[in-house]
C-alpha cells in the first residue's frame, strides 16, 4: 500500500484535505494524524475490522486496548454505558486536552477496540487537525500512538513515516506536536479514581476538580514485578535503545562529576558514549575546546534536540555525543524533546548512554516514567560513583 503524506496547516487545516482524510476513515482505512500529545493512528472505532487493521499495522498485542477519540462531549454517551458525574466535571475542566478517561463501555464499542475489556478509554484531543478529522469522518476514531509497537511514540510526521510507511493509507503532517508525551489516563470505574498512566495533567489537578483523592495505580509505581499495571499497555516493555542506558541521580554538581567519570571509564574501555543532559549542563560534557561555545541549539520557535557531535577526543571526560533535553526552567520543552531524543539514540552508534534525571516539579513523574522504561530502570546514585 502506498502511504500518502499530506501536509496540513496545524491551526487551520485545509477543508478539502480533511474531507479526503475523513472519507478514508469512513471507508475503514487508517490515517495517522497529529494531536497535541503525540501522533495517533486512526481508524473507525466502532468498526472491528478497522481496529484489527490498527493492531496489525503497529504489531500491537491485541489485548492492549485503543483510546477512542471524540470531538463532541455528547459522543461520550455513545461509547459509555453511563456517563459518570465526575467525567462531566473533568471534561469541563480538561477537554479538549491531554486527559483520557476510562468508563464502562456501551454495546456500540466492539471488543476488538477495547482489547476484550468491558471498559473503554475516551479522549477529546485539543488539536484542530484531530478534531476536524473526527468531524469530517463522521466516525469516532480509535487511535493509539502511531508508532510500531515497542518504539517511542512519534512526535513528528517523519517518525510515523519511518515506522508505518506502506502500511497505512495516509499521514496528515501537521508539524511537530506541542506536548510530546501521551495523555494522562484516569480510570473512573474504580472505587477511587486512579491514574493508570501519568501525563501532562497531574493527579493533583484531577483531584482539585473532582474534590476527592485521586490515587496512582500501584502497578506503575512498583519498579519490580510484584504488581501489574492495570492499563495493559503499561506492562509492556517500552522502547529501550540498543545501547546500554543508565540514569544518574543526585545534586547537579555530583551528577555532572559522576557522568564525566563514567564517561572517561567507558572511553578507556574503548566505548563510544552519549550523554543526555539539559541546556544548563550540556556544555560541561563536551571537550575542553567546546566548553566556551557549547550553547544549546534549541531554536526558539521550532526546537530540535541538539545532537551536535562533540567530544574533543583529547579530553578523556568528553562524551562522544551530547543531547540536550531542553532547559530545566521549561519542563514542557523537556517533555517535547524526550521521544525525539530516544529515537535518535539508535542512530548515534554509541555503546553507552548516561542520562541526567528529570524529576521536574510538575510533569516530572510523567517524564521519568518514560525515561526509566527506556533505561530498563537502571538508576545510579551520583554519590556512589567515585
Ligand atoms: P496509546 O494509545 O498507545 O497511547 O496507548 C493507550 C493506553 O491506554 C495503553 O496503555 C492501554 O493499555 C490503555 N488503555 C486503553 N483502554 C484501556 C482500558 N479500557 N482500560 C485500561 N487501560 C486502557
Ligand atoms: Mg503507545
mmCIF file of C-alpha atoms and ligand atoms in Angstrom:
data_model
loop_
_atom_site.group_PDB
_atom_site.id
_atom_site.type_symbol
_atom_site.label_atom_id
_atom_site.label_comp_id
_atom_site.label_asym_id
_atom_site.label_seq_id
_atom_site.Cartn_x
_atom_site.Cartn_y
_atom_site.Cartn_z
ATOM 1 C CA UNK A 1 0.000 0.000 0.000
ATOM 2 C CA UNK A 2 1.271 3.434 -0.882
ATOM 3 C CA UNK A 3 1.094 5.860 2.037
ATOM 4 C CA UNK A 4 0.145 9.388 1.066
ATOM 5 C CA UNK A 5 1.774 12.093 3.185
ATOM 6 C CA UNK A 6 -0.349 15.207 3.216
ATOM 7 C CA UNK A 7 0.894 18.468 4.758
ATOM 8 C CA UNK A 8 -1.811 20.378 6.561
ATOM 9 C CA UNK A 9 -1.817 23.636 8.453
ATOM 10 C CA UNK A 10 -1.951 22.629 12.115
ATOM 11 C CA UNK A 11 -4.123 25.609 13.070
ATOM 12 C CA UNK A 12 -6.389 25.877 10.050
ATOM 13 C CA UNK A 13 -6.299 22.620 8.118
ATOM 14 C CA UNK A 14 -7.500 22.742 4.532
ATOM 15 C CA UNK A 15 -11.134 21.635 4.408
ATOM 16 C CA UNK A 16 -10.792 19.617 1.201
ATOM 17 C CA UNK A 17 -7.768 17.744 2.528
ATOM 18 C CA UNK A 18 -9.597 16.926 5.740
ATOM 19 C CA UNK A 19 -12.671 15.732 3.811
ATOM 20 C CA UNK A 20 -10.467 13.358 1.854
ATOM 21 C CA UNK A 21 -8.813 12.039 5.029
ATOM 22 C CA UNK A 22 -12.212 11.695 6.719
ATOM 23 C CA UNK A 23 -13.516 9.630 3.795
ATOM 24 C CA UNK A 24 -10.627 7.209 4.167
ATOM 25 C CA UNK A 25 -11.516 6.657 7.843
ATOM 26 C CA UNK A 26 -15.192 6.186 6.973
ATOM 27 C CA UNK A 27 -14.150 3.609 4.356
ATOM 28 C CA UNK A 28 -12.343 1.562 7.004
ATOM 29 C CA UNK A 29 -8.804 2.754 6.144
ATOM 30 C CA UNK A 30 -6.147 4.058 8.555
ATOM 31 C CA UNK A 31 -4.951 7.664 8.758
ATOM 32 C CA UNK A 32 -2.199 8.947 11.078
ATOM 33 C CA UNK A 33 -2.788 12.441 12.432
ATOM 34 C CA UNK A 34 -1.271 14.931 14.874
ATOM 35 C CA UNK A 35 -2.768 15.518 18.307
ATOM 36 C CA UNK A 36 -1.427 17.830 20.985
ATOM 37 C CA UNK A 37 0.254 14.881 22.773
ATOM 38 C CA UNK A 38 1.750 12.598 20.083
ATOM 39 C CA UNK A 39 0.732 11.433 16.578
ATOM 40 C CA UNK A 40 -2.169 8.946 16.564
ATOM 41 C CA UNK A 41 -3.001 6.120 14.160
ATOM 42 C CA UNK A 42 -6.716 6.465 13.485
ATOM 43 C CA UNK A 43 -9.451 4.105 12.327
ATOM 44 C CA UNK A 44 -13.228 3.869 12.787
ATOM 45 C CA UNK A 45 -13.600 2.987 16.487
ATOM 46 C CA UNK A 46 -16.922 1.213 16.029
ATOM 47 C CA UNK A 47 -15.705 -0.982 13.160
ATOM 48 C CA UNK A 48 -13.916 -4.075 14.489
ATOM 49 C CA UNK A 49 -12.183 -4.592 11.137
ATOM 50 C CA UNK A 50 -10.611 -1.117 11.315
ATOM 51 C CA UNK A 51 -9.388 -1.811 14.852
ATOM 52 C CA UNK A 52 -7.845 -5.083 13.686
ATOM 53 C CA UNK A 53 -6.020 -3.166 10.973
ATOM 54 C CA UNK A 54 -4.596 -0.814 13.614
ATOM 55 C CA UNK A 55 -3.212 -3.712 15.660
ATOM 56 C CA UNK A 56 -1.743 -5.285 12.524
ATOM 57 C CA UNK A 57 -0.107 -2.064 11.264
ATOM 58 C CA UNK A 58 1.549 -1.404 14.644
ATOM 59 C CA UNK A 59 2.318 -5.010 15.507
ATOM 60 C CA UNK A 60 0.460 -4.255 18.740
ATOM 61 C CA UNK A 61 -0.578 -7.111 21.057
ATOM 62 C CA UNK A 62 -4.357 -7.490 20.623
ATOM 63 C CA UNK A 63 -5.039 -7.343 24.381
ATOM 64 C CA UNK A 64 -3.805 -3.748 24.513
ATOM 65 C CA UNK A 65 -6.914 -1.544 24.114
ATOM 66 C CA UNK A 66 -7.195 1.558 21.933
ATOM 67 C CA UNK A 67 -8.247 5.038 23.013
ATOM 68 C CA UNK A 68 -11.451 6.303 21.357
ATOM 69 C CA UNK A 69 -11.205 9.942 20.239
ATOM 70 C CA UNK A 70 -14.300 12.120 20.139
ATOM 71 C CA UNK A 71 -14.928 15.699 19.034
ATOM 72 C CA UNK A 72 -18.155 16.439 20.957
ATOM 73 C CA UNK A 73 -18.801 15.765 24.616
ATOM 74 C CA UNK A 74 -22.191 14.199 23.788
ATOM 75 C CA UNK A 75 -20.423 11.402 21.937
ATOM 76 C CA UNK A 76 -19.163 10.132 25.277
ATOM 77 C CA UNK A 77 -22.665 8.778 25.897
ATOM 78 C CA UNK A 78 -22.443 6.746 22.668
ATOM 79 C CA UNK A 79 -19.470 4.760 23.883
ATOM 80 C CA UNK A 80 -20.103 4.798 27.662
ATOM 81 C CA UNK A 81 -22.754 2.639 29.352
ATOM 82 C CA UNK A 82 -23.374 5.672 31.549
ATOM 83 C CA UNK A 83 -21.549 8.944 31.912
ATOM 84 C CA UNK A 84 -20.300 9.407 35.493
ATOM 85 C CA UNK A 85 -20.812 12.810 37.099
ATOM 86 C CA UNK A 86 -17.047 13.092 37.612
ATOM 87 C CA UNK A 87 -16.468 12.580 33.888
ATOM 88 C CA UNK A 88 -18.569 15.687 33.228
ATOM 89 C CA UNK A 89 -16.535 17.723 35.712
ATOM 90 C CA UNK A 90 -13.251 16.517 34.267
ATOM 91 C CA UNK A 91 -14.379 17.100 30.693
ATOM 92 C CA UNK A 92 -15.424 20.631 31.608
ATOM 93 C CA UNK A 93 -12.006 21.285 33.072
ATOM 94 C CA UNK A 94 -9.692 19.427 30.682
ATOM 95 C CA UNK A 95 -11.408 18.622 27.357
ATOM 96 C CA UNK A 96 -10.359 19.117 24.703
ATOM 97 C CA UNK A 97 -6.992 18.205 26.187
ATOM 98 C CA UNK A 98 -4.456 15.568 27.237
ATOM 99 C CA UNK A 99 -6.753 13.548 29.507
ATOM 100 C CA UNK A 100 -8.107 10.061 28.765
ATOM 101 C CA UNK A 101 -10.971 8.732 30.885
ATOM 102 C CA UNK A 102 -11.809 5.055 31.386
ATOM 103 C CA UNK A 103 -15.528 4.299 31.745
ATOM 104 C CA UNK A 104 -17.727 1.199 31.347
ATOM 105 C CA UNK A 105 -18.275 0.618 27.635
ATOM 106 C CA UNK A 106 -21.588 0.611 25.776
ATOM 107 C CA UNK A 107 -22.598 -2.179 23.393
ATOM 108 C CA UNK A 108 -21.697 0.008 20.436
ATOM 109 C CA UNK A 109 -17.982 -0.385 21.146
ATOM 110 C CA UNK A 110 -16.582 -3.642 19.760
ATOM 111 C CA UNK A 111 -14.278 -5.790 21.878
ATOM 112 C CA UNK A 112 -11.752 -5.526 19.067
ATOM 113 C CA UNK A 113 -11.333 -1.866 20.046
ATOM 114 C CA UNK A 114 -11.138 -2.446 23.822
ATOM 115 C CA UNK A 115 -8.820 -5.434 23.635
ATOM 116 C CA UNK A 116 -11.576 -7.597 25.104
ATOM 117 C CA UNK A 117 -12.224 -5.306 28.069
ATOM 118 C CA UNK A 118 -15.643 -4.155 29.316
ATOM 119 C CA UNK A 119 -14.305 -0.658 29.799
ATOM 120 C CA UNK A 120 -13.360 1.910 27.176
ATOM 121 C CA UNK A 121 -10.801 4.719 27.134
ATOM 122 C CA UNK A 122 -12.067 8.040 25.724
ATOM 123 C CA UNK A 123 -10.386 11.345 24.975
ATOM 124 C CA UNK A 124 -11.172 14.621 23.200
ATOM 125 C CA UNK A 125 -7.894 15.830 21.673
ATOM 126 C CA UNK A 126 -7.029 19.517 21.605
ATOM 127 C CA UNK A 127 -5.774 19.799 18.048
ATOM 128 C CA UNK A 128 -7.598 21.355 15.083
ATOM 129 C CA UNK A 129 -6.458 18.592 12.699
ATOM 130 C CA UNK A 130 -7.570 15.782 15.023
ATOM 131 C CA UNK A 131 -10.940 17.410 15.726
ATOM 132 C CA UNK A 132 -11.530 18.133 12.055
ATOM 133 C CA UNK A 133 -10.654 14.550 11.086
ATOM 134 C CA UNK A 134 -13.154 13.151 13.588
ATOM 135 C CA UNK A 135 -15.887 15.513 12.371
ATOM 136 C CA UNK A 136 -15.239 15.032 8.659
ATOM 137 C CA UNK A 137 -15.144 11.244 9.003
ATOM 138 C CA UNK A 138 -18.476 11.165 10.801
ATOM 139 C CA UNK A 139 -16.884 8.451 12.983
ATOM 140 C CA UNK A 140 -15.436 8.164 16.428
ATOM 141 C CA UNK A 141 -11.751 7.438 15.938
ATOM 142 C CA UNK A 142 -9.790 4.726 17.716
ATOM 143 C CA UNK A 143 -6.197 5.851 17.817
ATOM 144 C CA UNK A 144 -3.170 4.518 19.629
ATOM 145 C CA UNK A 145 0.147 6.259 19.165
ATOM 146 C CA UNK A 146 1.268 5.978 15.526
ATOM 147 C CA UNK A 147 4.499 4.067 16.137
ATOM 148 C CA UNK A 148 5.492 0.457 15.617
ATOM 149 C CA UNK A 149 4.732 -1.291 18.903
ATOM 150 C CA UNK A 150 7.742 -1.034 21.216
ATOM 151 C CA UNK A 151 9.218 2.093 19.613
ATOM 152 C CA UNK A 152 8.956 5.579 21.115
ATOM 153 C CA UNK A 153 5.734 7.453 20.359
ATOM 154 C CA UNK A 154 6.010 9.725 17.312
ATOM 155 C CA UNK A 155 6.179 13.456 17.864
ATOM 156 C CA UNK A 156 6.681 14.326 14.169
ATOM 157 C CA UNK A 157 5.187 13.023 10.926
ATOM 158 C CA UNK A 158 8.642 11.766 9.879
ATOM 159 C CA UNK A 159 8.668 9.385 12.873
ATOM 160 C CA UNK A 160 5.319 7.988 11.720
ATOM 161 C CA UNK A 161 6.607 7.577 8.173
ATOM 162 C CA UNK A 162 9.710 5.749 9.477
ATOM 163 C CA UNK A 163 7.555 3.223 11.295
ATOM 164 C CA UNK A 164 4.385 2.858 9.224
ATOM 165 C CA UNK A 165 5.048 3.821 5.584
ATOM 166 C CA UNK A 166 3.484 1.287 3.255
ATOM 167 C CA UNK A 167 1.150 0.017 5.983
ATOM 168 C CA UNK A 168 -1.443 2.787 6.214
ATOM 169 C CA UNK A 169 -3.397 4.913 3.740
ATOM 170 C CA UNK A 170 -2.367 8.413 4.807
ATOM 171 C CA UNK A 171 -0.275 10.514 7.170
ATOM 172 C CA UNK A 172 -1.504 14.031 7.926
ATOM 173 C CA UNK A 173 1.629 16.060 8.589
ATOM 174 C CA UNK A 174 0.778 18.937 10.908
ATOM 175 C CA UNK A 175 4.339 19.564 12.081
ATOM 176 C CA UNK A 176 5.834 18.714 15.485
ATOM 177 C CA UNK A 177 3.402 18.182 18.370
ATOM 178 C CA UNK A 178 3.104 20.513 21.344
ATOM 179 C CA UNK A 179 3.279 18.281 24.431
ATOM 180 C CA UNK A 180 5.288 15.267 23.341
ATOM 181 C CA UNK A 181 4.178 12.668 25.889
ATOM 182 C CA UNK A 182 0.960 10.665 25.874
ATOM 183 C CA UNK A 183 -2.221 11.701 27.704
ATOM 184 C CA UNK A 184 -2.816 11.150 31.404
ATOM 185 C CA UNK A 185 -5.181 8.178 31.830
ATOM 186 C CA UNK A 186 -7.695 8.250 34.711
ATOM 187 C CA UNK A 187 -9.826 5.211 35.473
ATOM 188 C CA UNK A 188 -13.307 6.182 36.686
ATOM 189 C CA UNK A 189 -14.523 2.585 37.083
ATOM 190 C CA UNK A 190 -12.552 2.015 40.290
ATOM 191 C CA UNK A 191 -13.856 2.849 43.758
ATOM 192 C CA UNK A 192 -11.196 5.550 43.964
ATOM 193 C CA UNK A 193 -10.357 7.358 40.735
ATOM 194 C CA UNK A 194 -6.974 6.038 39.674
ATOM 195 C CA UNK A 195 -4.293 7.345 37.335
ATOM 196 C CA UNK A 196 -3.148 4.451 35.140
ATOM 197 C CA UNK A 197 -0.628 6.475 33.146
ATOM 198 C CA UNK A 198 0.989 9.731 34.309
ATOM 199 C CA UNK A 199 0.910 12.609 31.837
ATOM 200 C CA UNK A 200 0.707 16.340 31.489
ATOM 201 C CA UNK A 201 -2.339 16.550 33.784
ATOM 202 C CA UNK A 202 -1.280 15.600 37.309
ATOM 203 C CA UNK A 203 -3.266 13.673 39.987
ATOM 204 C CA UNK A 204 -3.402 16.909 41.991
ATOM 205 C CA UNK A 205 -5.039 18.787 39.111
ATOM 206 C CA UNK A 206 -7.590 15.977 38.769
ATOM 207 C CA UNK A 207 -8.377 15.800 42.437
ATOM 208 C CA UNK A 208 -8.781 19.592 42.630
ATOM 209 C CA UNK A 209 -11.569 19.290 40.062
ATOM 210 C CA UNK A 210 -13.493 16.315 41.433
ATOM 211 C CA UNK A 211 -12.960 17.207 45.068
ATOM 212 C CA UNK A 212 -11.698 13.822 46.240
ATOM 213 C CA UNK A 213 -8.490 11.878 46.311
ATOM 214 C CA UNK A 214 -7.064 10.523 43.069
ATOM 215 C CA UNK A 215 -4.678 7.631 43.547
ATOM 216 C CA UNK A 216 -1.904 6.362 41.280
ATOM 217 C CA UNK A 217 -2.008 2.764 40.059
ATOM 218 C CA UNK A 218 0.368 0.936 42.445
ATOM 219 C CA UNK A 219 1.422 -1.197 39.469
ATOM 220 C CA UNK A 220 3.185 1.719 37.765
ATOM 221 C CA UNK A 221 4.947 2.856 40.916
ATOM 222 C CA UNK A 222 6.331 -0.589 41.772
ATOM 223 C CA UNK A 223 9.559 -0.986 39.874
ATOM 224 C CA UNK A 224 9.569 -4.736 40.328
ATOM 225 C CA UNK A 225 7.174 -7.423 39.159
ATOM 226 C CA UNK A 226 5.137 -7.628 42.356
ATOM 227 C CA UNK A 227 2.186 -5.664 40.943
ATOM 228 C CA UNK A 228 0.922 -5.492 37.397
ATOM 229 C CA UNK A 229 -0.183 -2.128 35.999
ATOM 230 C CA UNK A 230 -3.915 -2.016 35.225
ATOM 231 C CA UNK A 231 -3.508 -0.420 31.793
ATOM 232 C CA UNK A 232 -2.381 -3.343 29.638
ATOM 233 C CA UNK A 233 -0.100 -1.045 27.636
ATOM 234 C CA UNK A 234 1.903 -0.073 30.705
ATOM 235 C CA UNK A 235 3.100 -3.614 31.343
ATOM 236 C CA UNK A 236 4.821 -3.988 28.009
ATOM 237 C CA UNK A 237 8.477 -3.296 27.792
ATOM 238 C CA UNK A 238 8.657 0.038 26.125
ATOM 239 C CA UNK A 239 11.339 1.327 23.947
ATOM 240 C CA UNK A 240 14.894 0.702 25.095
ATOM 241 C CA UNK A 241 17.781 1.979 22.997
ATOM 242 C CA UNK A 242 20.222 -0.603 21.667
ATOM 243 C CA UNK A 243 22.997 0.962 23.748
ATOM 244 C CA UNK A 244 23.194 0.387 27.499
ATOM 245 C CA UNK A 245 21.427 3.236 29.234
ATOM 246 C CA UNK A 246 21.594 4.419 32.856
ATOM 247 C CA UNK A 247 20.074 7.402 34.646
ATOM 248 C CA UNK A 248 22.284 9.195 37.167
ATOM 249 C CA UNK A 249 20.531 10.861 40.113
ATOM 250 C CA UNK A 250 21.705 13.370 42.692
ATOM 251 C CA UNK A 251 22.667 17.038 43.076
ATOM 252 C CA UNK A 252 23.565 18.770 39.840
ATOM 253 C CA UNK A 253 27.278 19.039 40.652
ATOM 254 C CA UNK A 254 27.506 15.422 41.782
ATOM 255 C CA UNK A 255 25.650 14.223 38.693
ATOM 256 C CA UNK A 256 27.898 16.117 36.286
ATOM 257 C CA UNK A 257 31.038 14.782 38.003
ATOM 258 C CA UNK A 258 29.691 11.233 38.121
ATOM 259 C CA UNK A 259 28.693 11.210 34.459
ATOM 260 C CA UNK A 260 32.082 12.590 33.427
ATOM 261 C CA UNK A 261 33.806 9.889 35.452
ATOM 262 C CA UNK A 262 31.597 7.159 33.981
ATOM 263 C CA UNK A 263 32.287 8.580 30.518
ATOM 264 C CA UNK A 264 36.045 8.507 30.974
ATOM 265 C CA UNK A 265 35.910 4.909 32.191
ATOM 266 C CA UNK A 266 33.773 3.784 29.285
ATOM 267 C CA UNK A 267 36.024 5.569 26.808
ATOM 268 C CA UNK A 268 39.087 3.965 28.355
ATOM 269 C CA UNK A 269 37.377 0.648 27.670
ATOM 270 C CA UNK A 270 37.084 1.625 24.014
ATOM 271 C CA UNK A 271 33.388 2.517 24.092
ATOM 272 C CA UNK A 272 31.523 5.391 22.492
ATOM 273 C CA UNK A 273 29.423 7.405 24.929
ATOM 274 C CA UNK A 274 26.358 9.629 24.622
ATOM 275 C CA UNK A 275 25.156 11.879 27.431
ATOM 276 C CA UNK A 276 21.593 13.150 27.796
ATOM 277 C CA UNK A 277 21.788 16.470 29.612
ATOM 278 C CA UNK A 278 19.938 19.757 29.986
ATOM 279 C CA UNK A 279 20.611 23.135 28.381
ATOM 280 C CA UNK A 280 22.158 24.224 31.671
ATOM 281 C CA UNK A 281 24.706 21.399 31.883
ATOM 282 C CA UNK A 282 25.243 20.140 28.346
ATOM 283 C CA UNK A 283 28.390 22.204 27.663
ATOM 284 C CA UNK A 284 30.136 20.523 30.573
ATOM 285 C CA UNK A 285 30.130 17.118 28.892
ATOM 286 C CA UNK A 286 31.800 18.393 25.761
ATOM 287 C CA UNK A 287 35.526 18.576 25.230
ATOM 288 C CA UNK A 288 37.574 21.470 26.611
ATOM 289 C CA UNK A 289 37.582 23.231 23.288
ATOM 290 C CA UNK A 290 33.778 23.279 23.237
ATOM 291 C CA UNK A 291 33.080 24.318 26.792
ATOM 292 C CA UNK A 292 33.040 28.026 25.959
ATOM 293 C CA UNK A 293 30.991 27.807 22.821
ATOM 294 C CA UNK A 294 28.739 24.877 23.566
ATOM 295 C CA UNK A 295 25.487 26.785 23.516
ATOM 296 C CA UNK A 296 22.473 24.525 23.092
ATOM 297 C CA UNK A 297 20.859 24.697 19.706
ATOM 298 C CA UNK A 298 17.212 24.807 20.578
ATOM 299 C CA UNK A 299 15.558 27.021 18.039
ATOM 300 C CA UNK A 300 13.073 29.323 19.676
ATOM 301 C CA UNK A 301 10.078 28.518 17.532
ATOM 302 C CA UNK A 302 10.891 25.062 16.219
ATOM 303 C CA UNK A 303 13.132 23.404 18.691
ATOM 304 C CA UNK A 304 15.233 20.484 17.645
ATOM 305 C CA UNK A 305 17.106 18.271 20.020
ATOM 306 C CA UNK A 306 20.745 19.196 19.979
ATOM 307 C CA UNK A 307 22.683 16.172 18.869
ATOM 308 C CA UNK A 308 25.781 18.008 17.916
ATOM 309 C CA UNK A 309 28.701 15.779 17.851
ATOM 310 C CA UNK A 310 31.056 16.578 20.035
ATOM 311 C CA UNK A 311 33.710 15.399 22.223
ATOM 312 C CA UNK A 312 37.174 16.757 21.997
ATOM 313 C CA UNK A 313 38.839 13.389 21.982
ATOM 314 C CA UNK A 314 41.861 14.751 23.750
ATOM 315 C CA UNK A 315 39.611 15.311 26.758
ATOM 316 C CA UNK A 316 39.098 11.960 28.427
ATOM 317 C CA UNK A 317 35.926 13.194 30.141
ATOM 318 C CA UNK A 318 34.237 14.429 26.957
ATOM 319 C CA UNK A 319 31.255 12.476 25.674
ATOM 320 C CA UNK A 320 31.202 11.474 22.014
ATOM 321 C CA UNK A 321 27.673 12.849 21.663
ATOM 322 C CA UNK A 322 25.755 15.251 23.897
ATOM 323 C CA UNK A 323 21.989 15.579 23.596
ATOM 324 C CA UNK A 324 20.121 18.299 25.426
ATOM 325 C CA UNK A 325 16.567 17.674 26.574
ATOM 326 C CA UNK A 326 15.983 21.407 26.980
ATOM 327 C CA UNK A 327 16.057 23.853 29.835
ATOM 328 C CA UNK A 328 15.148 22.695 33.333
ATOM 329 C CA UNK A 329 13.373 26.023 33.690
ATOM 330 C CA UNK A 330 10.962 24.851 30.973
ATOM 331 C CA UNK A 331 9.537 21.421 31.822
ATOM 332 C CA UNK A 332 7.377 21.474 28.724
ATOM 333 C CA UNK A 333 10.390 21.617 26.457
ATOM 334 C CA UNK A 334 11.832 18.549 28.182
ATOM 335 C CA UNK A 335 8.646 16.574 27.571
ATOM 336 C CA UNK A 336 8.620 17.732 23.964
ATOM 337 C CA UNK A 337 12.169 16.529 23.265
ATOM 338 C CA UNK A 338 12.044 13.205 25.081
ATOM 339 C CA UNK A 339 10.866 10.844 22.332
ATOM 340 C CA UNK A 340 12.819 12.620 19.632
ATOM 341 C CA UNK A 341 15.982 12.036 21.647
ATOM 342 C CA UNK A 342 15.143 8.410 22.400
ATOM 343 C CA UNK A 343 14.600 7.775 18.683
ATOM 344 C CA UNK A 344 17.890 9.445 17.956
ATOM 345 C CA UNK A 345 19.777 7.222 20.390
ATOM 346 C CA UNK A 346 19.802 4.303 17.959
ATOM 347 C CA UNK A 347 21.197 6.393 15.139
ATOM 348 C CA UNK A 348 24.177 7.632 17.130
ATOM 349 C CA UNK A 349 26.193 4.453 17.026
ATOM 350 C CA UNK A 350 27.136 4.660 20.713
ATOM 351 C CA UNK A 351 27.640 1.834 23.219
ATOM 352 C CA UNK A 352 26.648 3.595 26.432
ATOM 353 C CA UNK A 353 24.163 6.324 27.277
ATOM 354 C CA UNK A 354 24.226 8.235 30.565
ATOM 355 C CA UNK A 355 21.262 10.463 31.263
ATOM 356 C CA UNK A 356 20.678 13.078 33.883
ATOM 357 C CA UNK A 357 17.455 12.614 35.838
ATOM 358 C CA UNK A 358 14.494 14.853 35.009
ATOM 359 C CA UNK A 359 12.260 14.665 38.080
ATOM 360 C CA UNK A 360 10.949 18.148 37.383
ATOM 361 C CA UNK A 361 8.305 19.572 39.760
ATOM 362 C CA UNK A 362 5.062 19.223 37.787
ATOM 363 C CA UNK A 363 5.292 16.673 34.963
ATOM 364 C CA UNK A 364 8.493 15.042 36.189
ATOM 365 C CA UNK A 365 6.556 11.878 37.059
ATOM 366 C CA UNK A 366 5.318 11.538 33.511
ATOM 367 C CA UNK A 367 8.748 12.219 32.034
ATOM 368 C CA UNK A 368 10.583 9.850 34.392
ATOM 369 C CA UNK A 369 8.015 7.101 33.822
ATOM 370 C CA UNK A 370 9.060 7.032 30.137
ATOM 371 C CA UNK A 371 12.776 7.605 30.732
ATOM 372 C CA UNK A 372 13.018 4.860 33.361
ATOM 373 C CA UNK A 373 11.437 2.385 30.974
ATOM 374 C CA UNK A 374 13.917 3.342 28.270
ATOM 375 C CA UNK A 375 16.769 2.777 30.740
ATOM 376 C CA UNK A 376 15.338 -0.543 31.897
ATOM 377 C CA UNK A 377 15.146 1.048 35.369
ATOM 378 C CA UNK A 378 18.920 1.282 35.638
ATOM 379 C CA UNK A 379 19.449 4.134 38.090
ATOM 380 C CA UNK A 380 22.806 5.112 39.580
ATOM 381 C CA UNK A 381 23.253 7.417 42.578
ATOM 382 C CA UNK A 382 25.841 10.051 41.716
ATOM 383 C CA UNK A 383 27.369 9.972 45.196
ATOM 384 C CA UNK A 384 28.129 6.245 44.813
ATOM 385 C CA UNK A 385 30.258 6.843 41.724
ATOM 386 C CA UNK A 386 33.850 7.537 42.659
HETATM 387 P P1 LIG B 1 -1.671 4.522 23.310
HETATM 388 O O1 LIG B 1 -2.935 4.614 22.561
HETATM 389 O O2 LIG B 1 -0.557 3.949 22.526
HETATM 390 O O3 LIG B 1 -1.358 5.821 23.984
HETATM 391 O O4 LIG B 1 -1.981 3.508 24.462
HETATM 392 C C1 LIG B 1 -3.217 3.549 25.124
HETATM 393 C C2 LIG B 1 -3.017 3.184 26.543
HETATM 394 O O5 LIG B 1 -4.287 3.191 27.189
HETATM 395 C C3 LIG B 1 -2.450 1.785 26.721
HETATM 396 O O6 LIG B 1 -1.533 1.770 27.788
HETATM 397 C C4 LIG B 1 -3.682 1.000 27.039
HETATM 398 O O7 LIG B 1 -3.388 -0.176 27.734
HETATM 399 C C5 LIG B 1 -4.506 1.973 27.862
HETATM 400 N N1 LIG B 1 -5.928 1.675 27.824
HETATM 401 C C6 LIG B 1 -6.774 1.838 26.781
HETATM 402 N N2 LIG B 1 -8.010 1.419 27.075
HETATM 403 C C7 LIG B 1 -7.963 0.974 28.359
HETATM 404 C C8 LIG B 1 -8.920 0.379 29.246
HETATM 405 N N3 LIG B 1 -10.181 0.169 28.873
HETATM 406 N N4 LIG B 1 -8.510 0.043 30.491
HETATM 407 C C9 LIG B 1 -7.229 0.255 30.876
HETATM 408 N N5 LIG B 1 -6.285 0.791 30.076
HETATM 409 C C10 LIG B 1 -6.638 1.142 28.841
HETATM 410 MG MG1 LIG B 2 1.557 3.988 22.517
#
